[in-house]
Structures are given as C-alpha cells and as structure tokens.
C-alpha cells in the first residue's frame, strides 16, 4: 500500500527557517516524481515544485522558484520542503504529492495527509 | 489566481445528476488531454477521481464521469449521494508552467 506520511504541524515566527518532511512507503521511491502542493484556506491547490528522487532533478512553479527548496533523502525514502526565511504569507496547508510526471501532466495519484504551517509574530 | 475557472457552488438532491464545469484556454484544456479532477472532503487531502479527461482510477465509483469540449472540461456526478458533498477541483497541463494548474474549486451541496 502506497503511503505518504507527513511531519506534524508547525508554528513559526516570520524570518525563521523551517523544513517539513514526507516519508514514503509501499512503492519504489526513486521511480516516481514527488513534490509539494500548497493550499491556502478556501482556495484551490497550487503546485510548488516536484523532484525525481533517482537523480534529484527538481522543477519549480514560477511563483515558488527561489522561495523554497525541495530535496530528498533516498536512504529513508523521504522528501523535504524547506524555507530559509518564512513570511506570514507562507502560512498554509502543505501536502506532499506523488505524480507520474513525464515533463508534462503532473496528475497526483497519492497525497500525504497535510502539514499545517502557521507563521505569526 | 487560477488560470482555470469553476462555478463556486453546485447543488442537487439525492439521486439527481449534477455537472461541474472547468473552463480554460487553448494553452491548457483546449489543446491537451491532461485534465484531472479531485474530490476533497473537509479537513482531508484531495483524492484523484478522474485523469486524462475521462479516465477513472481503480476504486472510484462509476457515478463519476467526465468529458471535454473545446476549452471546457466537465465532471458529472450521477445518482447524487450525501457522501458526494465535498469540494471538487479540476487541474490541467498548461503551456505556461512546468506543472499543472488547478481551478479554484466547486463546492457541491446535497440538498
């Protein structure tokens, strides 16, 4: 059974750094693209970026390029999303998401349970 | 701001059929057959119910069907049930990004 299990919710202050994780199981981690999706309250999801664990090839949506970093640790089948300096506007629900991406069509076949990030002074 | 547009809400009585539209452009829905639909219940992660315009993943009820005409994709829920009350999001490949774009979502209410 494919499972994507995310780290717990976080409460941070503006300017702080943060790294959240998504541990996967039940499939070959290096064979599927996996990435992160942001969902603001009451809004549609937004792809942030995606990475291919086999070679760490990462692609980012224009709105998020340079704002976050996506990385993997193949030894523990885990993908990470990292901010170096959070803004209040980064507060949202973040989902990790597996896709059979081929350079186009990033349909998501499995989702994590979500990590709520709250950024407030 | 989503590049795709959806009605904010659609409602129907149990047993009825409803249709949700998702309108894009020739740069996404109009010229590519990579439209997906997701169902999201409150407090839960989205779930894939349609991919590549009209294909259902294994385990998804055949009460869900979808199609595309021109720049508009449509999701139809037949035999509406209480459990279908949720938010529904379309997404599509777009020439404007390396990753798919999502619609703003449609809240389905079962009366």
PDB file of C-alpha atoms in Angstrom:
ATOM      1  CA  UNK A   1       0.000   0.000   0.000  1.00  0.00           C
ATOM      2  CA  UNK A   2       1.385   3.396  -1.016  1.00  0.00           C
ATOM      3  CA  UNK A   3       1.678   5.753   1.960  1.00  0.00           C
ATOM      4  CA  UNK A   4       2.898   9.343   2.251  1.00  0.00           C
ATOM      5  CA  UNK A   5       3.195  10.359   5.913  1.00  0.00           C
ATOM      6  CA  UNK A   6       3.988  13.999   6.629  1.00  0.00           C
ATOM      7  CA  UNK A   7       5.553  15.625   9.667  1.00  0.00           C
ATOM      8  CA  UNK A   8       3.377  17.440  12.180  1.00  0.00           C
ATOM      9  CA  UNK A   9       2.067  20.983  12.189  1.00  0.00           C
ATOM     10  CA  UNK A  10       4.427  23.867  12.858  1.00  0.00           C
ATOM     11  CA  UNK A  11       4.073  27.302  14.449  1.00  0.00           C
ATOM     12  CA  UNK A  12       6.847  29.695  13.473  1.00  0.00           C
ATOM     13  CA  UNK A  13       7.691  33.387  13.528  1.00  0.00           C
ATOM     14  CA  UNK A  14       8.424  35.464  10.427  1.00  0.00           C
ATOM     15  CA  UNK A  15      12.094  35.219   9.480  1.00  0.00           C
ATOM     16  CA  UNK A  16      12.565  31.748  10.957  1.00  0.00           C
ATOM     17  CA  UNK A  17      13.613  28.751   8.894  1.00  0.00           C
ATOM     18  CA  UNK A  18      11.597  25.564   8.522  1.00  0.00           C
ATOM     19  CA  UNK A  19      11.960  22.109   6.976  1.00  0.00           C
ATOM     20  CA  UNK A  20       8.976  19.758   6.758  1.00  0.00           C
ATOM     21  CA  UNK A  21       9.106  16.158   5.643  1.00  0.00           C
ATOM     22  CA  UNK A  22       7.144  13.430   3.895  1.00  0.00           C
ATOM     23  CA  UNK A  23       8.154   9.812   4.456  1.00  0.00           C
ATOM     24  CA  UNK A  24       7.009   7.407   1.769  1.00  0.00           C
ATOM     25  CA  UNK A  25       6.494   3.659   1.681  1.00  0.00           C
ATOM     26  CA  UNK A  26       4.838   0.956  -0.385  1.00  0.00           C
ATOM     27  CA  UNK A  27       6.471   1.742  -3.721  1.00  0.00           C
ATOM     28  CA  UNK A  28       9.843   2.313  -5.376  1.00  0.00           C
ATOM     29  CA  UNK A  29      10.743   5.805  -4.081  1.00  0.00           C
ATOM     30  CA  UNK A  30      13.287   6.539  -6.809  1.00  0.00           C
ATOM     31  CA  UNK A  31      10.902   5.691  -9.658  1.00  0.00           C
ATOM     32  CA  UNK A  32       8.222   8.358  -9.220  1.00  0.00           C
ATOM     33  CA  UNK A  33       8.295  12.137  -9.121  1.00  0.00           C
ATOM     34  CA  UNK A  34       7.165  13.575  -5.799  1.00  0.00           C
ATOM     35  CA  UNK A  35       6.563  17.141  -4.771  1.00  0.00           C
ATOM     36  CA  UNK A  36       4.712  19.694  -2.690  1.00  0.00           C
ATOM     37  CA  UNK A  37       1.350  21.411  -3.085  1.00  0.00           C
ATOM     38  CA  UNK A  38       0.210  24.471  -1.153  1.00  0.00           C
ATOM     39  CA  UNK A  39      -3.414  25.081  -0.272  1.00  0.00           C
ATOM     40  CA  UNK A  40      -4.445  28.363   1.310  1.00  0.00           C
ATOM     41  CA  UNK A  41      -7.712  28.401   3.285  1.00  0.00           C
ATOM     42  CA  UNK A  42     -10.700  28.283   0.963  1.00  0.00           C
ATOM     43  CA  UNK A  43      -8.542  28.193  -2.169  1.00  0.00           C
ATOM     44  CA  UNK A  44      -7.531  25.665  -4.774  1.00  0.00           C
ATOM     45  CA  UNK A  45      -4.307  23.704  -4.505  1.00  0.00           C
ATOM     46  CA  UNK A  46      -1.123  25.077  -6.118  1.00  0.00           C
ATOM     47  CA  UNK A  47       1.849  23.061  -7.254  1.00  0.00           C
ATOM     48  CA  UNK A  48       5.044  24.391  -5.681  1.00  0.00           C
ATOM     49  CA  UNK A  49       7.601  22.023  -7.140  1.00  0.00           C
ATOM     50  CA  UNK A  50       8.443  18.431  -7.887  1.00  0.00           C
ATOM     51  CA  UNK A  51      11.585  16.287  -7.715  1.00  0.00           C
ATOM     52  CA  UNK A  52      12.722  12.993  -9.210  1.00  0.00           C
ATOM     53  CA  UNK A  53      14.457  11.095  -6.393  1.00  0.00           C
ATOM     54  CA  UNK A  54      16.606   8.976  -8.706  1.00  0.00           C
ATOM     55  CA  UNK A  55      18.729  11.980  -9.747  1.00  0.00           C
ATOM     56  CA  UNK A  56      17.277  14.869  -7.658  1.00  0.00           C
ATOM     57  CA  UNK A  57      16.115  16.694 -10.807  1.00  0.00           C
ATOM     58  CA  UNK A  58      13.811  19.386  -9.379  1.00  0.00           C
ATOM     59  CA  UNK A  59      11.291  21.597 -11.169  1.00  0.00           C
ATOM     60  CA  UNK A  60       9.547  24.564  -9.574  1.00  0.00           C
ATOM     61  CA  UNK A  61       6.417  26.530 -10.438  1.00  0.00           C
ATOM     62  CA  UNK A  62       7.329  30.120 -11.327  1.00  0.00           C
ATOM     63  CA  UNK A  63       5.651  31.522  -8.202  1.00  0.00           C
ATOM     64  CA  UNK A  64       7.753  29.384  -5.863  1.00  0.00           C
ATOM     65  CA  UNK A  65      11.144  29.270  -7.602  1.00  0.00           C
ATOM     66  CA  UNK A  66      13.749  30.772  -5.299  1.00  0.00           C
ATOM     67  CA  UNK A  67      11.305  30.875  -2.378  1.00  0.00           C
ATOM     68  CA  UNK A  68      11.566  27.234  -1.243  1.00  0.00           C
ATOM     69  CA  UNK A  69      13.859  24.247  -1.705  1.00  0.00           C
ATOM     70  CA  UNK A  70      12.730  20.676  -2.327  1.00  0.00           C
ATOM     71  CA  UNK A  71      15.139  17.856  -1.569  1.00  0.00           C
ATOM     72  CA  UNK A  72      15.172  14.094  -0.981  1.00  0.00           C
ATOM     73  CA  UNK A  73      16.975  11.541   1.162  1.00  0.00           C
ATOM     74  CA  UNK A  74      16.862   8.269  -0.749  1.00  0.00           C
ATOM     75  CA  UNK A  75      18.162   6.312   2.255  1.00  0.00           C
ATOM     76  CA  UNK A  76      14.922   6.991   4.139  1.00  0.00           C
ATOM     77  CA  UNK A  77      12.555   7.455   1.165  1.00  0.00           C
ATOM     78  CA  UNK A  78      11.721  10.968   2.317  1.00  0.00           C
ATOM     79  CA  UNK A  79      11.114  14.254   0.537  1.00  0.00           C
ATOM     80  CA  UNK A  80      11.558  17.641   2.215  1.00  0.00           C
ATOM     81  CA  UNK A  81      10.287  21.190   1.751  1.00  0.00           C
ATOM     82  CA  UNK A  82      12.439  23.946   3.193  1.00  0.00           C
ATOM     83  CA  UNK A  83      12.172  27.694   3.776  1.00  0.00           C
ATOM     84  CA  UNK A  84      15.170  29.787   4.820  1.00  0.00           C
ATOM     85  CA  UNK A  85      13.125  32.777   5.978  1.00  0.00           C
ATOM     86  CA  UNK A  86       9.388  32.399   6.481  1.00  0.00           C
ATOM     87  CA  UNK A  87       6.883  35.142   5.759  1.00  0.00           C
ATOM     88  CA  UNK A  88       3.440  35.497   7.296  1.00  0.00           C
ATOM     89  CA  UNK A  89       2.023  34.744   3.849  1.00  0.00           C
ATOM     90  CA  UNK A  90       3.634  31.258   3.933  1.00  0.00           C
ATOM     91  CA  UNK A  91       1.028  30.121   6.457  1.00  0.00           C
ATOM     92  CA  UNK A  92      -0.995  27.398   4.736  1.00  0.00           C
ATOM     93  CA  UNK A  93      -1.628  23.678   4.483  1.00  0.00           C
ATOM     94  CA  UNK A  94       1.117  21.849   2.610  1.00  0.00           C
ATOM     95  CA  UNK A  95       0.629  18.444   1.003  1.00  0.00           C
ATOM     96  CA  UNK A  96       3.243  16.142  -0.398  1.00  0.00           C
ATOM     97  CA  UNK A  97       2.072  14.546  -3.614  1.00  0.00           C
ATOM     98  CA  UNK A  98       3.233  11.708  -5.847  1.00  0.00           C
ATOM     99  CA  UNK A  99       2.910  12.050  -9.593  1.00  0.00           C
ATOM    100  CA  UNK A 100       3.652  10.015 -12.698  1.00  0.00           C
ATOM    101  CA  UNK A 101       5.050  13.212 -14.184  1.00  0.00           C
ATOM    102  CA  UNK A 102       6.798  12.907 -17.542  1.00  0.00           C
ATOM    103  CA  UNK A 103       7.771  16.532 -18.051  1.00  0.00           C
ATOM    104  CA  UNK A 104       4.098  17.307 -18.557  1.00  0.00           C
ATOM    105  CA  UNK A 105       0.870  16.170 -16.865  1.00  0.00           C
ATOM    106  CA  UNK A 106       1.592  16.338 -13.147  1.00  0.00           C
ATOM    107  CA  UNK A 107      -1.567  14.438 -12.143  1.00  0.00           C
ATOM    108  CA  UNK A 108      -1.329  13.432  -8.483  1.00  0.00           C
ATOM    109  CA  UNK A 109      -2.198   9.830  -7.707  1.00  0.00           C
ATOM    110  CA  UNK A 110      -1.315   9.842  -3.988  1.00  0.00           C
ATOM    111  CA  UNK A 111      -1.396  12.624  -1.404  1.00  0.00           C
ATOM    112  CA  UNK A 112       0.030  12.973   2.084  1.00  0.00           C
ATOM    113  CA  UNK A 113      -2.250  13.910   4.960  1.00  0.00           C
ATOM    114  CA  UNK A 114      -1.088  17.527   5.030  1.00  0.00           C
ATOM    115  CA  UNK A 115       1.103  19.673   7.286  1.00  0.00           C
ATOM    116  CA  UNK A 116      -0.347  22.923   8.621  1.00  0.00           C
ATOM    117  CA  UNK A 117       2.211  25.712   8.836  1.00  0.00           C
ATOM    118  CA  UNK A 118       1.299  28.776  10.884  1.00  0.00           C
ATOM    119  CA  UNK A 119       3.529  31.854  10.672  1.00  0.00           C
ATOM    120  CA  UNK A 120       2.764  34.579  13.150  1.00  0.00           C
ATOM    121  CA  UNK A 121       4.691  37.079  15.245  1.00  0.00           C
TER     122      UNK A 121
ATOM    123  CA  UNK B   1      -5.107  33.490  -9.314  1.00  0.00           C
ATOM    124  CA  UNK B   2      -6.237  30.300 -11.085  1.00  0.00           C
ATOM    125  CA  UNK B   3      -5.971  30.141 -14.842  1.00  0.00           C
ATOM    126  CA  UNK B   4      -8.984  27.796 -14.791  1.00  0.00           C
ATOM    127  CA  UNK B   5     -12.477  28.878 -13.789  1.00  0.00           C
ATOM    128  CA  UNK B   6     -15.128  26.846 -11.987  1.00  0.00           C
ATOM    129  CA  UNK B   7     -18.526  27.743 -10.552  1.00  0.00           C
ATOM    130  CA  UNK B   8     -18.252  28.438  -6.828  1.00  0.00           C
ATOM    131  CA  UNK B   9     -21.068  26.077  -5.949  1.00  0.00           C
ATOM    132  CA  UNK B  10     -23.423  23.486  -7.396  1.00  0.00           C
ATOM    133  CA  UNK B  11     -26.234  21.721  -5.567  1.00  0.00           C
ATOM    134  CA  UNK B  12     -28.614  18.857  -6.190  1.00  0.00           C
ATOM    135  CA  UNK B  13     -30.986  16.480  -4.468  1.00  0.00           C
ATOM    136  CA  UNK B  14     -30.131  12.863  -3.716  1.00  0.00           C
ATOM    137  CA  UNK B  15     -30.428  10.719  -6.822  1.00  0.00           C
ATOM    138  CA  UNK B  16     -30.095  13.632  -9.234  1.00  0.00           C
ATOM    139  CA  UNK B  17     -27.195  14.306 -11.609  1.00  0.00           C
ATOM    140  CA  UNK B  18     -25.084  17.436 -11.473  1.00  0.00           C
ATOM    141  CA  UNK B  19     -22.354  18.764 -13.749  1.00  0.00           C
ATOM    142  CA  UNK B  20     -19.382  20.947 -12.804  1.00  0.00           C
ATOM    143  CA  UNK B  21     -17.611  22.917 -15.498  1.00  0.00           C
ATOM    144  CA  UNK B  22     -13.948  23.913 -15.696  1.00  0.00           C
ATOM    145  CA  UNK B  23     -13.046  26.499 -18.318  1.00  0.00           C
ATOM    146  CA  UNK B  24      -9.539  27.195 -19.529  1.00  0.00           C
ATOM    147  CA  UNK B  25      -7.897  28.288 -22.745  1.00  0.00           C
ATOM    148  CA  UNK B  26      -6.210  26.858 -25.808  1.00  0.00           C
ATOM    149  CA  UNK B  27      -2.998  26.874 -23.778  1.00  0.00           C
ATOM    150  CA  UNK B  28      -4.331  24.261 -21.390  1.00  0.00           C
ATOM    151  CA  UNK B  29      -7.642  22.389 -21.621  1.00  0.00           C
ATOM    152  CA  UNK B  30      -8.328  23.286 -25.246  1.00  0.00           C
ATOM    153  CA  UNK B  31      -5.288  21.601 -26.769  1.00  0.00           C
ATOM    154  CA  UNK B  32      -4.231  18.968 -24.239  1.00  0.00           C
ATOM    155  CA  UNK B  33      -5.964  15.889 -22.875  1.00  0.00           C
ATOM    156  CA  UNK B  34      -4.401  16.145 -19.429  1.00  0.00           C
ATOM    157  CA  UNK B  35      -7.342  17.247 -17.330  1.00  0.00           C
ATOM    158  CA  UNK B  36      -7.782  15.755 -13.874  1.00  0.00           C
ATOM    159  CA  UNK B  37     -10.461  16.094 -11.219  1.00  0.00           C
ATOM    160  CA  UNK B  38     -10.032  15.807  -7.458  1.00  0.00           C
ATOM    161  CA  UNK B  39     -12.553  15.429  -4.627  1.00  0.00           C
ATOM    162  CA  UNK B  40     -11.762  16.956  -1.227  1.00  0.00           C
ATOM    163  CA  UNK B  41     -13.831  16.419   1.905  1.00  0.00           C
ATOM    164  CA  UNK B  42     -13.448  18.967   4.746  1.00  0.00           C
ATOM    165  CA  UNK B  43     -10.203  18.519   6.655  1.00  0.00           C
ATOM    166  CA  UNK B  44      -8.958  15.816   4.290  1.00  0.00           C
ATOM    167  CA  UNK B  45      -6.442  15.628   1.487  1.00  0.00           C
ATOM    168  CA  UNK B  46      -7.744  15.738  -2.083  1.00  0.00           C
ATOM    169  CA  UNK B  47      -8.400  12.435  -3.867  1.00  0.00           C
ATOM    170  CA  UNK B  48      -7.955  11.789  -7.593  1.00  0.00           C
ATOM    171  CA  UNK B  49     -11.244  10.784  -9.243  1.00  0.00           C
ATOM    172  CA  UNK B  50     -10.583  11.464 -12.953  1.00  0.00           C
ATOM    173  CA  UNK B  51      -7.371  11.665 -15.006  1.00  0.00           C
ATOM    174  CA  UNK B  52      -6.633  12.301 -18.687  1.00  0.00           C
ATOM    175  CA  UNK B  53     -10.040  13.943 -19.208  1.00  0.00           C
ATOM    176  CA  UNK B  54     -12.273  10.919 -18.657  1.00  0.00           C
ATOM    177  CA  UNK B  55     -10.438   8.002 -17.034  1.00  0.00           C
ATOM    178  CA  UNK B  56     -11.347   6.780 -13.560  1.00  0.00           C
ATOM    179  CA  UNK B  57      -8.678   5.350 -11.250  1.00  0.00           C
ATOM    180  CA  UNK B  58      -9.356   1.899  -9.841  1.00  0.00           C
ATOM    181  CA  UNK B  59     -11.832   2.041  -6.959  1.00  0.00           C
ATOM    182  CA  UNK B  60     -13.559   5.272  -7.994  1.00  0.00           C
ATOM    183  CA  UNK B  61     -17.323   4.967  -8.398  1.00  0.00           C
ATOM    184  CA  UNK B  62     -18.670   4.875 -11.947  1.00  0.00           C
ATOM    185  CA  UNK B  63     -21.160   7.547 -10.861  1.00  0.00           C
ATOM    186  CA  UNK B  64     -18.328   9.942 -11.661  1.00  0.00           C
ATOM    187  CA  UNK B  65     -17.804  10.660 -15.349  1.00  0.00           C
ATOM    188  CA  UNK B  66     -16.066  13.452 -17.227  1.00  0.00           C
ATOM    189  CA  UNK B  67     -15.520  14.869 -20.689  1.00  0.00           C
ATOM    190  CA  UNK B  68     -14.110  17.837 -22.555  1.00  0.00           C
ATOM    191  CA  UNK B  69     -15.359  20.118 -25.327  1.00  0.00           C
ATOM    192  CA  UNK B  70     -13.218  22.937 -26.634  1.00  0.00           C
ATOM    193  CA  UNK B  71     -11.701  24.861 -23.742  1.00  0.00           C
ATOM    194  CA  UNK B  72     -14.148  23.462 -21.172  1.00  0.00           C
ATOM    195  CA  UNK B  73     -13.952  20.231 -19.204  1.00  0.00           C
ATOM    196  CA  UNK B  74     -16.913  18.855 -17.278  1.00  0.00           C
ATOM    197  CA  UNK B  75     -17.395  16.469 -14.364  1.00  0.00           C
ATOM    198  CA  UNK B  76     -20.779  14.780 -13.924  1.00  0.00           C
ATOM    199  CA  UNK B  77     -21.897  13.080 -10.739  1.00  0.00           C
ATOM    200  CA  UNK B  78     -24.857  10.769 -11.311  1.00  0.00           C
ATOM    201  CA  UNK B  79     -27.159   9.393  -8.626  1.00  0.00           C
ATOM    202  CA  UNK B  80     -26.018  12.066  -6.179  1.00  0.00           C
ATOM    203  CA  UNK B  81     -25.391  10.774  -2.645  1.00  0.00           C
ATOM    204  CA  UNK B  82     -24.792  12.502   0.678  1.00  0.00           C
ATOM    205  CA  UNK B  83     -21.160  11.328   0.638  1.00  0.00           C
ATOM    206  CA  UNK B  84     -20.577  13.306  -2.590  1.00  0.00           C
ATOM    207  CA  UNK B  85     -20.847  16.562  -0.653  1.00  0.00           C
ATOM    208  CA  UNK B  86     -17.308  17.956  -0.981  1.00  0.00           C
ATOM    209  CA  UNK B  87     -15.147  20.403  -2.878  1.00  0.00           C
ATOM    210  CA  UNK B  88     -14.143  19.446  -6.419  1.00  0.00           C
ATOM    211  CA  UNK B  89     -11.067  20.777  -8.197  1.00  0.00           C
ATOM    212  CA  UNK B  90     -10.083  20.480 -11.826  1.00  0.00           C
ATOM    213  CA  UNK B  91      -6.488  20.682 -12.978  1.00  0.00           C
ATOM    214  CA  UNK B  92      -4.810  20.754 -16.356  1.00  0.00           C
ATOM    215  CA  UNK B  93      -1.454  20.736 -18.042  1.00  0.00           C
ATOM    216  CA  UNK B  94      -0.617  24.272 -19.155  1.00  0.00           C
ATOM    217  CA  UNK B  95       1.970  25.664 -21.556  1.00  0.00           C
ATOM    218  CA  UNK B  96       2.593  28.467 -19.056  1.00  0.00           C
ATOM    219  CA  UNK B  97       4.219  26.291 -16.379  1.00  0.00           C
ATOM    220  CA  UNK B  98       6.185  23.091 -15.868  1.00  0.00           C
ATOM    221  CA  UNK B  99       3.463  21.903 -13.516  1.00  0.00           C
ATOM    222  CA  UNK B 100      -0.317  21.650 -13.823  1.00  0.00           C
ATOM    223  CA  UNK B 101      -2.624  24.451 -12.828  1.00  0.00           C
ATOM    224  CA  UNK B 102      -5.656  23.916 -10.569  1.00  0.00           C
ATOM    225  CA  UNK B 103      -9.070  25.524 -10.647  1.00  0.00           C
ATOM    226  CA  UNK B 104     -10.464  27.445  -7.644  1.00  0.00           C
ATOM    227  CA  UNK B 105     -12.843  24.639  -6.746  1.00  0.00           C
ATOM    228  CA  UNK B 106     -16.584  23.992  -6.705  1.00  0.00           C
ATOM    229  CA  UNK B 107     -18.471  23.211  -3.514  1.00  0.00           C
ATOM    230  CA  UNK B 108     -21.087  20.523  -4.093  1.00  0.00           C
ATOM    231  CA  UNK B 109     -24.030  20.532  -1.716  1.00  0.00           C
ATOM    232  CA  UNK B 110     -26.504  17.657  -1.477  1.00  0.00           C
ATOM    233  CA  UNK B 111     -29.856  19.147  -0.558  1.00  0.00           C
TER     234      UNK B 111
END
